[in-house]
Coordinates of C-alpha atoms and ligand atoms in Angstrom, one line a residue:
M1003 CA -4.9 5.1 -37.4
I1004 CA -7.7 4.0 -35.1
A1005 CA -10.2 1.5 -36.0
Q1006 CA -11.7 0.5 -32.9
P1007 CA -15.1 -0.9 -33.0
K1008 CA -17.6 0.0 -30.2
A1009 CA -16.9 -3.5 -28.8
S1010 CA -15.9 -7.0 -29.7
H1011 CA -18.8 -8.8 -30.1
F1012 CA -22.3 -8.4 -31.4
V1013 CA -25.0 -10.1 -29.5
D1014 CA -28.7 -10.3 -29.2
G1015 CA -28.9 -7.0 -31.3
S1016 CA -26.2 -5.0 -29.6
Y1017 CA -22.6 -4.9 -29.0
L1018 CA -21.1 -6.5 -26.2
E1019 CA -18.0 -6.6 -24.5
D1020 CA -15.9 -9.3 -22.2
K1021 CA -12.6 -8.1 -21.5
A1022 CA -12.0 -11.3 -19.4
G1023 CA -11.4 -13.1 -23.2
A1024 CA -7.6 -13.0 -24.4
P1025 CA -6.9 -9.8 -26.3
I1026 CA -6.6 -10.2 -30.3
E1027 CA -4.6 -7.2 -31.8
V1028 CA -5.7 -6.1 -35.4
I1029 CA -2.7 -4.7 -37.4
Y1030 CA -2.9 -2.8 -40.9
P1031 CA -0.4 -4.8 -42.9
A1032 CA 0.6 -1.9 -44.7
T1033 CA 2.4 0.0 -41.8
G1034 CA 2.5 -2.8 -38.8
E1035 CA 0.2 -0.4 -36.8
V1036 CA -1.9 -1.9 -34.2
I1037 CA -5.4 -0.1 -35.2
A1038 CA -7.9 -1.9 -32.9
V1039 CA -8.2 -4.7 -30.3
V1040 CA -10.8 -7.0 -29.9
H1041 CA -11.1 -9.6 -27.0
E1042 CA -11.6 -13.6 -27.5
A1043 CA -15.3 -14.5 -26.8
T1044 CA -15.4 -16.1 -23.4
P1045 CA -17.6 -19.1 -22.9
A1046 CA -20.4 -16.3 -21.5
V1047 CA -20.5 -14.8 -24.9
V1048 CA -20.4 -17.9 -26.7
E1049 CA -23.4 -19.2 -24.9
A1050 CA -25.1 -15.3 -24.9
A1051 CA -24.7 -15.6 -28.7
L1052 CA -26.1 -19.3 -29.2
A1053 CA -29.1 -18.6 -27.0
S1054 CA -29.8 -15.4 -28.7
A1055 CA -29.9 -17.3 -32.0
T1056 CA -31.8 -20.0 -30.7
R1057 CA -34.7 -17.8 -29.3
A1058 CA -34.8 -15.7 -32.2
Q1059 CA -34.9 -18.2 -35.0
G1060 CA -38.6 -19.6 -34.9
A1061 CA -40.3 -16.8 -35.2
W1062 CA -38.1 -15.6 -37.9
A1063 CA -38.6 -18.7 -40.1
A1064 CA -42.3 -18.4 -39.5
M1065 CA -42.5 -14.8 -41.3
R1066 CA -43.6 -14.3 -44.9
P1067 CA -40.0 -14.5 -47.1
V1068 CA -41.2 -11.3 -48.7
D1069 CA -41.3 -9.7 -45.1
R1070 CA -38.0 -11.3 -44.3
A1071 CA -36.3 -10.3 -47.7
R1072 CA -37.2 -6.8 -47.4
I1073 CA -35.1 -6.4 -44.5
L1074 CA -32.1 -8.0 -46.4
R1075 CA -32.8 -5.5 -49.5
R1076 CA -32.2 -2.7 -46.8
A1077 CA -29.2 -3.8 -45.7
A1078 CA -27.9 -4.2 -49.2
D1079 CA -28.9 -0.5 -49.6
L1080 CA -27.1 0.6 -46.5
I1081 CA -24.3 -1.0 -47.6
R1082 CA -24.0 0.7 -51.1
E1083 CA -24.4 3.9 -49.1
R1084 CA -21.8 3.5 -47.0
N1085 CA -19.2 1.5 -49.7
Q1086 CA -16.6 4.2 -49.1
D1087 CA -16.3 3.9 -45.7
L1088 CA -16.7 0.2 -45.5
A1089 CA -14.2 -0.2 -48.3
R1090 CA -11.5 1.8 -46.4
L1091 CA -12.2 -0.1 -43.2
E1092 CA -11.8 -3.5 -45.3
T1093 CA -8.5 -1.9 -46.4
L1094 CA -7.6 -1.1 -43.2
D1095 CA -8.5 -4.8 -41.9
T1096 CA -6.7 -6.9 -44.8
G1097 CA -4.4 -4.7 -46.2
K1098 CA -5.7 -4.7 -49.6
P1099 CA -5.9 -1.7 -51.8
L1100 CA -9.2 0.6 -51.8
Q1101 CA -9.0 0.1 -55.6
E1102 CA -10.2 -3.7 -55.0
T1103 CA -12.3 -3.1 -51.9
L1104 CA -14.5 -0.1 -53.3
V1105 CA -15.3 -2.6 -56.0
A1106 CA -15.0 -6.3 -54.7
D1107 CA -15.6 -6.8 -51.2
W1108 CA -18.5 -5.2 -49.7
P1109 CA -20.6 -4.7 -53.3
S1110 CA -20.5 -8.3 -53.8
G1111 CA -21.9 -9.1 -50.2
A1112 CA -24.8 -6.4 -51.2
D1113 CA -25.3 -8.4 -54.4
A1114 CA -25.6 -11.5 -52.1
L1115 CA -27.9 -10.1 -50.1
E1116 CA -30.3 -8.7 -53.0
Y1117 CA -30.1 -12.0 -54.7
F1118 CA -31.1 -14.1 -51.9
A1119 CA -33.9 -11.7 -51.0
G1120 CA -35.0 -11.9 -54.3
L1121 CA -34.8 -16.0 -54.3
A1122 CA -36.0 -16.7 -50.9
P1123 CA -39.9 -15.8 -51.7
T1124 CA -39.5 -18.1 -54.7
V1125 CA -38.5 -21.2 -52.9
T1126 CA -41.5 -23.8 -52.7
G1127 CA -41.9 -27.7 -52.2
E1128 CA -43.5 -30.2 -54.6
T1129 CA -46.8 -32.1 -55.0
I1130 CA -46.2 -35.5 -55.6
P1131 CA -49.8 -37.1 -57.1
L1132 CA -50.1 -41.0 -55.4
G1133 CA -53.8 -41.5 -56.8
R1134 CA -55.9 -41.1 -54.0
D1135 CA -53.3 -39.8 -51.6
F1136 CA -50.4 -37.4 -52.1
V1137 CA -47.5 -36.1 -50.5
Y1138 CA -46.4 -32.6 -50.4
T1139 CA -42.6 -31.1 -49.4
I1140 CA -41.9 -28.3 -47.6
R1141 CA -38.1 -26.6 -47.7
E1142 CA -37.5 -25.6 -44.1
A1143 CA -35.0 -23.5 -42.3
L1144 CA -32.4 -25.5 -40.6
G1145 CA -32.3 -23.7 -37.4
V1146 CA -29.1 -22.0 -36.2
C1147 CA -26.2 -22.1 -38.6
V1148 CA -22.2 -21.4 -37.6
G1149 CA -20.3 -19.4 -40.1
I1150 CA -16.8 -19.3 -39.7
G1151 CA -14.5 -17.1 -42.1
A1152 CA -11.1 -16.9 -43.3
W1153 CA -9.3 -13.5 -43.5
N1154 CA -8.9 -12.9 -47.3
Y1155 CA -12.5 -11.5 -48.2
P1156 CA -13.5 -10.8 -44.5
S1157 CA -16.8 -9.0 -45.3
Q1158 CA -17.5 -10.8 -48.6
I1159 CA -17.7 -14.0 -46.5
A1160 CA -19.5 -12.8 -43.7
C1161 CA -22.1 -11.9 -46.3
W1162 CA -22.3 -14.6 -48.6
K1163 CA -23.0 -17.0 -45.6
S1164 CA -25.7 -14.8 -43.4
A1165 CA -27.5 -13.6 -47.1
P1166 CA -29.0 -17.2 -47.7
A1167 CA -29.0 -18.1 -44.0
L1168 CA -31.1 -15.5 -43.3
A1169 CA -33.3 -15.3 -46.2
L1170 CA -34.2 -19.0 -45.9
G1171 CA -35.5 -18.6 -41.9
N1172 CA -32.1 -19.5 -40.4
A1173 CA -30.1 -17.3 -37.5
M1174 CA -26.3 -17.1 -37.7
V1175 CA -23.7 -16.9 -35.5
F1176 CA -20.6 -15.6 -37.2
K1177 CA -17.1 -16.2 -36.1
P1178 CA -14.8 -13.7 -38.3
S1179 CA -11.1 -14.7 -38.7
E1180 CA -9.3 -13.6 -35.6
V1181 CA -6.5 -11.7 -38.1
T1182 CA -9.7 -9.6 -39.8
P1183 CA -12.2 -9.1 -36.9
L1184 CA -13.8 -5.6 -38.1
G1185 CA -16.1 -5.9 -41.2
A1186 CA -18.2 -8.6 -39.5
L1187 CA -19.2 -6.1 -36.7
K1188 CA -20.3 -3.5 -39.4
L1189 CA -22.8 -6.0 -40.9
A1190 CA -24.3 -6.9 -37.9
E1191 CA -24.8 -3.2 -37.0
I1192 CA -26.2 -2.7 -41.1
F1193 CA -28.6 -5.5 -40.5
T1194 CA -29.6 -4.1 -37.0
E1195 CA -30.2 -1.0 -38.6
A1196 CA -32.3 -2.5 -41.4
G1197 CA -34.7 -4.0 -39.0
L1198 CA -33.5 -7.6 -38.7
P1199 CA -34.8 -8.7 -35.2
A1200 CA -32.2 -9.1 -32.6
G1201 CA -30.1 -12.2 -32.2
L1202 CA -30.4 -13.5 -35.7
F1203 CA -26.9 -12.6 -36.9
N1204 CA -24.2 -12.6 -33.9
V1205 CA -20.9 -11.8 -34.2
V1206 CA -18.1 -13.6 -31.7
Q1207 CA -14.6 -13.0 -32.0
G1208 CA -12.1 -15.6 -31.5
R1209 CA -9.4 -18.3 -32.8
G1210 CA -10.0 -21.8 -33.5
S1211 CA -10.9 -22.9 -30.0
V1212 CA -14.2 -20.2 -30.3
G1213 CA -14.6 -21.9 -33.7
G1214 CA -14.5 -25.4 -32.1
A1215 CA -16.9 -24.2 -29.1
L1216 CA -19.5 -23.0 -31.9
V1217 CA -19.1 -26.4 -34.0
T1218 CA -19.6 -28.7 -31.3
D1219 CA -22.9 -27.0 -29.6
P1220 CA -25.9 -29.1 -29.7
R1221 CA -28.1 -26.0 -30.8
V1222 CA -26.1 -25.9 -33.9
A1223 CA -27.9 -27.3 -37.4
K1224 CA -25.2 -26.2 -39.5
V1225 CA -21.6 -25.2 -40.1
S1226 CA -20.4 -23.1 -43.0
L1227 CA -16.7 -22.9 -43.2
T1228 CA -14.2 -20.9 -45.2
G1229 CA -10.4 -21.7 -44.6
S1230 CA -7.8 -24.0 -45.2
V1231 CA -8.1 -27.6 -45.8
P1232 CA -6.3 -28.9 -42.4
T1233 CA -8.9 -26.6 -40.5
G1234 CA -11.7 -28.1 -43.0
Q1235 CA -10.9 -31.6 -42.1
K1236 CA -11.3 -30.8 -38.3
V1237 CA -14.3 -28.9 -38.4
Y1238 CA -15.9 -31.4 -40.8
A1239 CA -15.0 -33.9 -38.2
A1240 CA -16.2 -32.2 -35.3
A1241 CA -19.7 -31.1 -37.2
A1242 CA -19.9 -34.8 -38.0
A1243 CA -19.8 -36.0 -34.5
G1244 CA -23.4 -34.2 -34.0
V1245 CA -24.2 -35.1 -37.8
R1246 CA -24.7 -31.4 -38.8
H1247 CA -24.9 -30.0 -42.3
V1248 CA -21.6 -28.4 -43.6
T1249 CA -20.4 -26.2 -46.0
M1250 CA -16.7 -26.3 -46.7
E1251 CA -15.0 -23.6 -48.9
L1252 CA -11.3 -24.4 -48.5
G1253 CA -8.2 -23.9 -50.4
G1254 CA -7.0 -25.0 -54.0
K1255 CA -4.3 -25.4 -56.5
S1256 CA -6.4 -24.3 -59.5
P1257 CA -4.9 -24.8 -62.9
I1258 CA -5.3 -22.5 -65.8
L1259 CA -4.6 -24.1 -69.2
V1260 CA -3.4 -21.6 -72.3
F1261 CA -3.8 -23.4 -75.5
D1262 CA -1.7 -22.3 -78.3
D1263 CA -4.5 -20.6 -80.2
A1264 CA -5.3 -18.4 -77.0
S1265 CA -5.2 -14.9 -77.0
V1266 CA -2.0 -13.8 -75.4
E1267 CA -3.2 -10.5 -74.3
D1268 CA -6.3 -12.1 -72.5
A1269 CA -4.7 -15.3 -71.0
V1270 CA -1.8 -13.1 -69.6
G1271 CA -4.6 -10.8 -68.0
A1272 CA -6.4 -13.5 -66.5
A1273 CA -3.6 -15.0 -65.4
M1274 CA -2.6 -12.0 -63.5
L1275 CA -5.9 -11.8 -62.3
G1276 CA -6.0 -15.2 -61.0
N1277 CA -2.6 -14.8 -59.1
F1278 CA -1.9 -11.0 -58.2
Y1279 CA -5.5 -9.8 -57.4
S1280 CA -5.5 -9.2 -53.5
A1281 CA -1.9 -10.1 -53.6
G1282 CA -2.7 -13.6 -54.4
Q1283 CA -4.4 -14.1 -51.4
V1284 CA -7.7 -15.8 -53.2
C1285 CA -8.9 -19.2 -52.7
S1286 CA -9.7 -20.0 -56.4
N1287 CA -6.4 -18.5 -58.0
G1288 CA -5.2 -20.4 -60.9
T1289 CA -1.6 -20.7 -59.3
R1290 CA -0.6 -23.5 -61.7
V1291 CA -0.7 -21.6 -65.4
F1292 CA -0.2 -24.7 -68.1
V1293 CA 1.1 -22.6 -71.0
Q1294 CA 1.4 -24.9 -74.1
K1295 CA 4.8 -24.7 -75.9
G1296 CA 4.0 -22.7 -78.9
I1297 CA 2.7 -19.8 -77.0
K1298 CA 5.4 -19.9 -74.1
A1299 CA 7.5 -17.4 -75.2
A1300 CA 4.8 -14.5 -76.3
F1301 CA 3.2 -15.5 -73.2
L1302 CA 6.1 -15.1 -70.7
K1303 CA 7.4 -11.7 -72.7
R1304 CA 3.8 -10.2 -71.9
L1305 CA 3.6 -11.4 -68.5
A1306 CA 6.8 -10.2 -67.4
E1307 CA 5.9 -6.6 -69.1
R1308 CA 2.9 -6.5 -67.6
S1309 CA 3.4 -7.9 -64.0
A1310 CA 6.7 -5.4 -63.6
A1311 CA 4.3 -2.4 -64.3
I1312 CA 2.3 -3.4 -61.6
V1313 CA 1.7 -0.4 -58.9
M1314 CA 2.2 -1.4 -55.5
G1315 CA 2.1 0.7 -52.4
D1316 CA -0.3 2.8 -50.2
P1317 CA -3.2 0.7 -50.3
L1318 CA -5.4 3.9 -49.2
N1319 CA -4.3 5.4 -52.4
E1320 CA -6.9 4.6 -55.0
A1321 CA -3.9 4.4 -57.7
T1322 CA -2.3 1.8 -55.7
Q1323 CA -3.0 -1.8 -57.7
M1324 CA -1.5 -4.1 -55.2
G1325 CA -1.3 -3.7 -51.2
P1326 CA 0.7 -6.0 -48.8
L1327 CA 0.0 -9.4 -47.5
V1328 CA -2.5 -9.9 -44.6
S1329 CA 0.1 -10.0 -42.1
A1330 CA 4.0 -10.6 -41.0
S1331 CA 3.5 -14.2 -40.7
Q1332 CA 1.6 -15.0 -44.4
R1333 CA 4.7 -12.6 -45.7
A1334 CA 7.1 -15.0 -44.0
K1335 CA 5.5 -18.1 -45.4
V1336 CA 5.4 -16.8 -49.1
L1337 CA 8.8 -15.6 -49.1
A1338 CA 9.9 -19.0 -48.1
Y1339 CA 7.9 -20.4 -50.6
I1340 CA 9.9 -18.3 -53.1
E1341 CA 13.4 -19.3 -51.8
T1342 CA 12.1 -22.8 -51.9
A1343 CA 11.1 -22.5 -55.9
K1344 CA 14.4 -20.9 -56.7
S1345 CA 16.4 -23.6 -54.9
E1346 CA 14.5 -26.4 -56.6
G1347 CA 15.6 -24.9 -60.0
A1348 CA 12.4 -22.9 -61.0
T1349 CA 13.2 -19.9 -63.6
L1350 CA 12.5 -16.4 -62.0
I1351 CA 11.0 -14.5 -64.6
T1352 CA 9.9 -11.2 -62.6
G1353 CA 9.7 -10.3 -58.7
G1354 CA 11.1 -12.9 -56.0
G1355 CA 11.3 -11.0 -53.1
Q1356 CA 10.0 -8.4 -50.3
A1357 CA 9.0 -5.1 -51.4
G1358 CA 9.2 -1.6 -49.5
Q1359 CA 10.5 -0.4 -46.3
G1360 CA 7.8 -1.4 -43.8
G1361 CA 4.7 -3.5 -44.4
C1362 CA 4.0 -6.8 -45.3
F1363 CA 4.9 -6.2 -49.3
V1364 CA 5.9 -9.1 -51.7
Q1365 CA 6.6 -8.6 -55.2
P1366 CA 4.4 -9.8 -58.0
T1367 CA 6.3 -12.8 -58.6
V1368 CA 6.5 -15.4 -61.8
F1369 CA 8.5 -18.6 -61.9
A1370 CA 8.6 -20.1 -65.4
D1371 CA 9.9 -23.8 -66.0
V1372 CA 7.9 -25.0 -63.1
T1373 CA 7.7 -28.9 -63.1
D1374 CA 4.7 -30.9 -61.2
G1375 CA 7.0 -31.8 -58.5
M1376 CA 8.3 -28.6 -57.3
T1377 CA 6.6 -27.4 -53.9
I1378 CA 5.0 -24.3 -55.7
A1379 CA 3.3 -26.6 -57.9
R1380 CA 1.9 -28.9 -55.6
E1381 CA 1.1 -26.3 -52.2
E1382 CA -1.2 -23.5 -51.8
V1383 CA 1.2 -20.5 -51.4
F1384 CA -1.7 -17.9 -50.8
G1385 CA 0.6 -15.0 -52.1
P1386 CA 1.5 -13.2 -55.4
V1387 CA 3.6 -16.1 -56.9
M1388 CA 2.4 -17.5 -60.2
A1389 CA 3.9 -20.7 -61.4
V1390 CA 4.2 -21.1 -64.9
L1391 CA 4.4 -24.8 -66.4
D1392 CA 5.0 -26.0 -69.9
F1393 CA 2.8 -28.9 -72.1
D1394 CA 2.4 -30.3 -75.3
T1395 CA -0.7 -32.2 -75.7
E1396 CA -4.2 -31.8 -74.2
D1397 CA -4.7 -35.2 -72.6
E1398 CA -1.3 -34.2 -71.2
A1399 CA -2.4 -31.2 -69.6
I1400 CA -5.7 -32.6 -68.7
A1401 CA -4.1 -35.5 -66.7
R1402 CA -1.4 -32.9 -64.9
A1403 CA -3.9 -30.4 -64.3
N1404 CA -6.0 -33.0 -62.3
A1405 CA -3.0 -34.7 -60.4
T1406 CA -3.6 -32.8 -57.0
E1407 CA -5.6 -33.3 -53.8
F1408 CA -7.5 -29.9 -54.7
G1409 CA -10.4 -29.5 -56.9
L1410 CA -12.0 -25.7 -56.5
A1411 CA -11.6 -23.9 -59.6
A1412 CA -10.1 -24.4 -63.3
G1413 CA -9.4 -22.2 -66.2
V1414 CA -9.1 -22.9 -70.0
F1415 CA -8.0 -20.5 -72.7
T1416 CA -8.2 -21.5 -76.3
A1417 CA -10.1 -20.3 -79.2
D1418 CA -11.2 -23.5 -80.3
L1419 CA -15.0 -23.9 -79.0
T1420 CA -15.2 -27.6 -78.9
R1421 CA -11.9 -27.9 -77.1
A1422 CA -13.0 -25.6 -74.4
H1423 CA -16.2 -27.5 -73.4
R1424 CA -14.1 -31.0 -73.6
V1425 CA -11.1 -29.8 -71.5
I1426 CA -13.6 -27.9 -69.1
A1427 CA -15.6 -31.4 -69.0
A1428 CA -12.4 -33.6 -68.1
L1429 CA -11.1 -31.0 -65.2
Q1430 CA -11.9 -32.2 -61.6
A1431 CA -13.0 -28.4 -60.2
G1432 CA -16.4 -27.3 -58.7
T1433 CA -15.9 -23.6 -60.1
C1434 CA -14.7 -23.2 -64.0
W1435 CA -14.1 -20.7 -66.6
I1436 CA -13.7 -20.5 -70.3
N1437 CA -11.4 -17.4 -71.6
A1438 CA -12.0 -15.5 -68.3
Y1439 CA -10.9 -16.3 -64.6
N1440 CA -11.9 -15.4 -61.2
L1441 CA -15.4 -13.9 -61.7
T1442 CA -17.6 -15.0 -59.2
P1443 CA -21.0 -13.6 -59.6
V1444 CA -23.3 -14.2 -56.9
E1445 CA -25.9 -15.8 -59.5
A1446 CA -23.2 -18.7 -60.1
P1447 CA -22.9 -21.7 -57.9
F1448 CA -19.3 -21.2 -56.3
G1449 CA -17.3 -24.3 -54.4
G1450 CA -14.8 -27.3 -54.9
V1451 CA -14.7 -30.7 -55.5
K1452 CA -12.0 -33.1 -53.7
S1453 CA -10.3 -31.8 -50.7
S1454 CA -11.1 -28.2 -51.7
G1455 CA -14.7 -28.7 -50.2
V1456 CA -18.5 -29.9 -50.1
G1457 CA -21.8 -27.8 -50.5
R1458 CA -21.9 -24.7 -52.8
E1459 CA -22.5 -21.1 -51.9
N1460 CA -24.3 -18.7 -54.1
G1461 CA -26.7 -19.4 -57.0
H1462 CA -29.8 -21.1 -56.8
A1463 CA -27.5 -24.1 -55.4
A1464 CA -27.0 -22.5 -51.9
V1465 CA -31.0 -23.0 -51.2
A1466 CA -30.0 -26.5 -50.7
H1467 CA -27.2 -26.0 -48.1
Y1468 CA -29.2 -23.6 -46.0
T1469 CA -32.7 -25.4 -45.9
Q1470 CA -34.0 -29.2 -45.4
V1471 CA -36.8 -31.2 -46.9
K1472 CA -40.2 -32.5 -45.0
S1473 CA -42.0 -34.6 -46.6
V1474 CA -45.7 -34.8 -45.8
Y1475 CA -47.9 -37.9 -46.6
V1476 CA -51.7 -37.2 -46.9
G1477 CA -53.8 -39.8 -46.3
M1478 CA -57.2 -39.2 -48.3
G1479 CA -59.1 -42.4 -47.3
P1480 CA -59.8 -45.0 -44.8
V1481 CA -56.2 -46.6 -43.2
D1482 CA -55.8 -50.0 -44.8
A1483 CA -54.5 -51.9 -41.9
P1484 CA -54.0 -56.0 -42.1
Y1485 CA -54.9 -56.2 -38.2
Ligands
NAD1196 P1 -7.7 -21.1 -41.4 O1 -8.4 -22.5 -42.0 O2 -6.3 -20.8 -40.9 O3 -8.9 -20.3 -41.0 C1 -10.0 -20.0 -41.0 C2 -11.2 -20.1 -39.9 O4 -11.4 -21.2 -39.1 C3 -10.4 -18.9 -38.9 O5 -11.8 -18.1 -38.5 C4 -10.1 -19.8 -37.7 O6 -10.1 -18.9 -36.6 C5 -10.9 -20.9 -37.9 N1 -10.4 -22.0 -37.2 C6 -9.5 -22.3 -37.2 N2 -9.2 -23.8 -36.3 C7 -10.5 -24.0 -36.2 C8 -11.1 -25.3 -35.4 N3 -10.2 -26.4 -34.9 N4 -12.4 -25.0 -35.2 C9 -13.3 -24.1 -35.7 N5 -12.5 -23.2 -36.4 C10 -11.5 -23.0 -37.0 O7 -7.9 -20.3 -43.0 P2 -7.1 -18.6 -43.1 O8 -5.7 -18.7 -43.1 O9 -7.9 -17.6 -42.2 O10 -7.9 -18.4 -44.7 C11 -6.9 -18.8 -46.0 C12 -7.7 -20.3 -46.4 O11 -8.9 -20.3 -46.5 C13 -6.6 -20.5 -47.7 O12 -6.8 -22.1 -47.8 C14 -7.9 -20.4 -48.9 O13 -7.7 -21.0 -49.9 C15 -9.0 -20.4 -48.1 N6 -10.0 -20.0 -48.4 C16 -11.2 -20.5 -49.2 C17 -12.2 -20.1 -50.2 C18 -13.0 -20.7 -50.8 O14 -14.4 -20.1 -50.7 N7 -12.9 -22.0 -51.0 C19 -12.4 -18.7 -49.9 C20 -11.1 -17.7 -48.9 C21 -10.4 -18.5 -48.5

């Protein structure tokens, strides 16, 4: 299987190659096959991308928002027309099954383009009366924004960052994860076909050092990163040196609280979605499932039955429900966590090891009797490994759920209306669900608190993160100077 792009980078409206950059092999994780090779951006490529973005941004910001929006809507239409091919490429890049990539990845990217295309023309300032004088405000674009992506939702991340950035008049230089470099290049192609002027969306490939070069460039006004907490700390610090705006979408160890009165079937289904979708490689996953003792036996029974029935295998077969992890190193990391959980005394309910002959497959795995101090209850595993913990009381569950450095997401399952809202109010998390889990429509703000990040993607909230306010005082009479 070959998925070689026309060139490694997309700069100033066209593909660009520079083989002087270190090669990066793109591996299809279901087979281990090398499907493409791209080259890391050299300083010359980074310079070309930033220079082109800087050149293009002013005229773009000066356009009528409806005219910018029309281009983004055209790009969304092209994505939907080509979803089948794009989903296949996403599957090759990530190993995620077609069953998911057909409905979740590019389609949610198209949603973001449509949403921000619709929203941008409604963004206005305010007028503040001061008697004779007045102040008005203008929401201006920030300028050149850098987007840096993780490998788990490469094309969705590229769209979620570029859609608000472009709709609101910014330019973007996007660096995909070195593990999944292919989708963002397709997005650049589609934008160009939709009529986006050259330079407004550039893609440069590379590892952390290329990201570092982008983040510290004086022409950059904002950095939006999706990645792990340690990377976020480095990128946030580097951006701070230039007092740049940041959005940090980082890791999590999110809790799902299942109370005795919850629907077992719904809670089990949500816990599975929140641990096994994308083979568990989802930042907002609810990887600490706190189950009240009265419902524990019924919950574990259904969870074991339904988890054992998950169809693993060839991600290109639409009947496959779970594919491999993204890479051999991710598989090794996840398998090590599973062994640690066993040695620390968690009870293995199902799964617990590698699956298949080749490829990076790990069985959907459930551990029960997990306690708060165990490694799998504290660290982000980023694989199909669910930790089930018991609890007695609401207060206890809230306190234990909050006892983590992370604060990305949280879920509550209960039939008690007032308890649902009371518990959600007490949980320290940026993105929450009641009797649902991991649904992330573009209309809803998404992001974390504590170490899980700052800023929000999606929803009206994203407007504040891709614009800045200019305040204009208008004097309507003589200047009253005491001199
Ligand atoms: P990562 O932190 O290893 O890498 C993320 C990106 O940062 C990559 O493109 C990488 O090349 C780049 N990078 C690394 N060091 C850098 C540096 N010093 N300067 C600039 N860029 C640098 O993360 P990953 O392994 O690709 O993705 C998994 C992580 O992402 C998990 O922790 C997951 O929770 C998180 N994630 C968060 C969200 C969210 O929205 N909150 C979504 C998806 C994934």
